[in-house]
Amino acid sequence: MTTVTLHNLRKEFDDVVAVNGIDLEIVDGEFLVIVGPSGCGKSTTLRLLAGLEDATDGEIVMDGRDVTAVEPKDRNVAMVFQNYALYPHMTGRRNITFGMKSSGDFTDEEIDRRVEEAAETLDIADLLDRKPQAMSGGERQRVALGRAIVRDPDAFLMDEPLSNLDAKLRIQMRAELAQLHTSLGTTTVYVTHDQTEAMTLGERVVVMNDGRIMQVDEPQTLYDFPANRFVAEFIGDPAMNMLPVDIENGTAVHDAFTIQLPNADGGVRNGAKESGDASIRDGQRAVLGVRPEDLYMATDRPNTGDETLNATVNVTEPLGDSLLLHCSIGETPCKIQAKARSEIRPDDTVSIAYDPARLHLFDPESGDALYHSESYASSESAAAAADHG
Amino acid sequence: MSTREIFDSRIESGLLLLPTLLVTVVFLYYPTALAFRTSFFDSSFGRAEVFVGLENYVELLTSSGYHQSIIISVVFAAVVVVGVVVVSLYLTFLIHEVDTGQGLYLISVIWPYALPPAVGALVFLFITHPTLGVLTGPIESLGVEVDWFNNGSQAFVVVALAAIWKQIGYNVIFMIAAMNNVPDTLTETAELDGVGGLRRLVSVYIPIMTPTIFFLVIINTIYAFFGTFAFVDLLTSGGPSNATNILIFNLYQEGFSFFNFGIASAKSVVLFVIVGVLMFVQFQITDKYSYYGG
Amino acid sequence: MVGVLQYAKQRVDALRGNYETQRIHEDDLGTHFQLLLLVVAVVFPIAVALAVSTKQSGVVTSVVDLLPGGYAVENYREVLVDYQFGRFMWNSLAMSVVIVVGKLIISVFAAMAIVYYRVPYKDLVFLFILFTLLLPVPVRFIPLFQLMNDLGWSNTILAITVPYLASATTVFILRQHFLSIPTSIVETAKLDGVGPLKFMLFVLLPMSKGVLVGVSIIMFVYAWNQYLWPLIIIDSEANQVAQVGLQLLQGDVQGGQLSWSLVMAGSTLTLLPPLLLMIVFRKPLLETFSIQQK
């Protein structure tokens, strides 16, 4: 059906570069999520796909057809907006059919049939005769989805469609969107700033920053093998801790601790890509990344025998299922996700153990990943990590 | 970077703009240019125009009648603007303070917005008429002899009162919107601090409403200069002894009593400059206060 | 006195544990009293006009004379028929409707071009239209009079309507409103390939109903209340408008040929159309004003 390819796509607004030459292949039928902080160019990328913005440079190819300069209406894509974009003076039904009727591609019978189908799929039959102001946020978003699917587009483009809903409804709609995609199988590009949404919905996730693509991978791969510091810190909540270290003889040396890097004797390599060229050298400076959930109280795990490090607790935040500690290791701030109901108070000094399979090293200048310990760690540690989670 | 500019046909946009631009050029810009041109000519009905250079302007500069008209206009504008703003502010504050009957109070003070100045003038002529007026008796019982057909100061007061009365509605419309925009939390904070009644108006509401009040001051000034023609024409015809002969009426007389189009055009140019200065001041002030979110 | 009563009431309410009532009746009676006084002052002149318009003569010597009289039908008939006010009102209505409809159409066109078309120089065009705020009728009625004579439009409805059709204020208000329509709705129309005509008729206008009504009322009041320009350019009674009709009545009453009750009947008639429209459509009117100030 629909494969979309972006070649060196670029968009400038006056002197601001919103999208800075990106290449991306969107596979037929996949659910692709673009995630990043505000201003990273994710929405602009989506709008370029829709044809609402004209590319400054590069090209967009859909199924082998260059659509870079094609009018939006001739691209056969449907867009769903954050604020639903329903016409307030039209009923649900008229909102859904207004665009179809404008295009003139459909007969009245065809339109009626499709509206019924869409209404059934989305369970909105009783909303068709209501105007948007008589609908709840969730209902409006359903009607907006109805307007999108009724045209049977080649691709759905969704711009933060759940951001205006309250937390509970958002989670429910998230599941429904996933289900809808499973049943329709239409290529979907979904933009969000919410990494949880990206991880739960995306078959593949594109992380963007400053108009560039940082990494494209399946959600678990993003989490386990972040390609750079930005992805490492953006994906996962609370964010990954970053500790400056020096590399000496396969160990990471910090002011307050020394950690043995598993299998680092023969030069550490980037575990994710096995590329081998991003190696680290003795004496090099690096940033050690370790997630709060991969650190724990040494007393909770007495048998692992890992090296421990000392941390001073500054603030404790009980999250219910865990206790989040804001600590200092030496001079470096660091978060630790400890067991719930741990008896830990501010100013305590605690002994911290870590999961050796979950260490990451990044280049302090470029931020590129240098090393992921999981590729080398023993299966025992990996199992322990799973147990910990 | 979303955009509303979804169409790009130059021909369509040109056609859409054409009617407005046509009327604008033919009936607004062209006559203005014509006024500038005629102001350098000696021009009247049925005579050939004669170029006189700056002579018309020189005449305005040296005409004591015109100087008097300028002074009267400025004083009149000052009285009207202050009167309208003070009365309207107080009315707005009272309406803002009550809960019951707010809608009714509001409509019963903003209706003069719809009042035709000519109607306002005739009604005022009737109720303050020196011999017949409903108000004349009560006022004279206070020891003032009502004689504004002959007494210039009294005539000035009558015209000013009528002009203030008509403009209250328009002002309250804008002021109530601005006062309702003052966050409730500020009102509550003031109440907790024991700042009540008029002091709350003066020290909390008025500062926050400054942009609106400035906007209204300019609008009211323009109104006092130009919008009060019907009051002057119907109440006093500029008299007695030119005591109410404001610039707009003076201009009307020049054009249509004396048919001196040259001098009248020069006077139009003077009015144009006055409007220009007022608008310029308004833009400056709007800019300066835009951070208030007004 | 008022304070004492209110205090007593509060105490009683408190004793009865009636705190809810106490909170609702928090309104200060003094505030209501002042409001009533001011409302009476604002309404009084028109109330007098209304009362006198129903009497045989316009002589008011006591409060009793302000009660409605029994000559209403006769007076209004006389004004409408004998003094041609029916004709004047009709001319005023025709003028106002032409101005409102014409202005609305060409201003919607212009605002649509300015907001929804991506074409060069449109900001300049908008400024060019806005700049006409500097050119109100008083600044250009002398040359406009000459222009109308040249066009041969004097004494016709063209003269009192066409020059008013271009409106910076209306274009500005419509533009502001169009800019407040969410971009995503506009973009949805673009994604659907909705053309400009369909967009205007089925998206833009239905979403602008309130503003369109509001500016229509503003324009109607403005047009209906015009006095100076018709006074100058219309000199046949058959084509005259109500505002200037009042001036004719005023001339007669000053000359002693006419009873004040008939003048007040004419004034009341002239006031009614804009007043009724304002009262009926006050909600969209007030909302539109709040756009204007931004």
CSV table of C-alpha atoms in Angstrom, one decimal, chain A residues 25 70 79 101 111 124 161 194 210 289 334 375-376 386:
chain,number,residue,atom,x,y,z
A,25,GLU,CA,11.7,5.4,5.5
A,70,VAL,CA,1.7,18.1,-4.6
A,79,MET,CA,-4.7,14.5,9.5
A,101,LYS,CA,-18.3,16.0,-0.3
A,111,ILE,CA,-20.5,8.5,1.7
A,124,ILE,CA,-19.9,7.1,17.6
A,161,PRO,CA,-4.1,13.9,19.2
A,194,ASP,CA,5.3,12.4,25.5
A,210,ASP,CA,17.0,20.4,16.9
A,289,GLY,CA,25.0,6.7,32.0
A,334,CYS,CA,22.0,11.3,40.8
A,375,SER,CA,25.9,-6.7,24.9
A,376,TYR,CA,28.8,-8.1,27.1
A,386,ALA,CA,14.8,-8.6,35.1
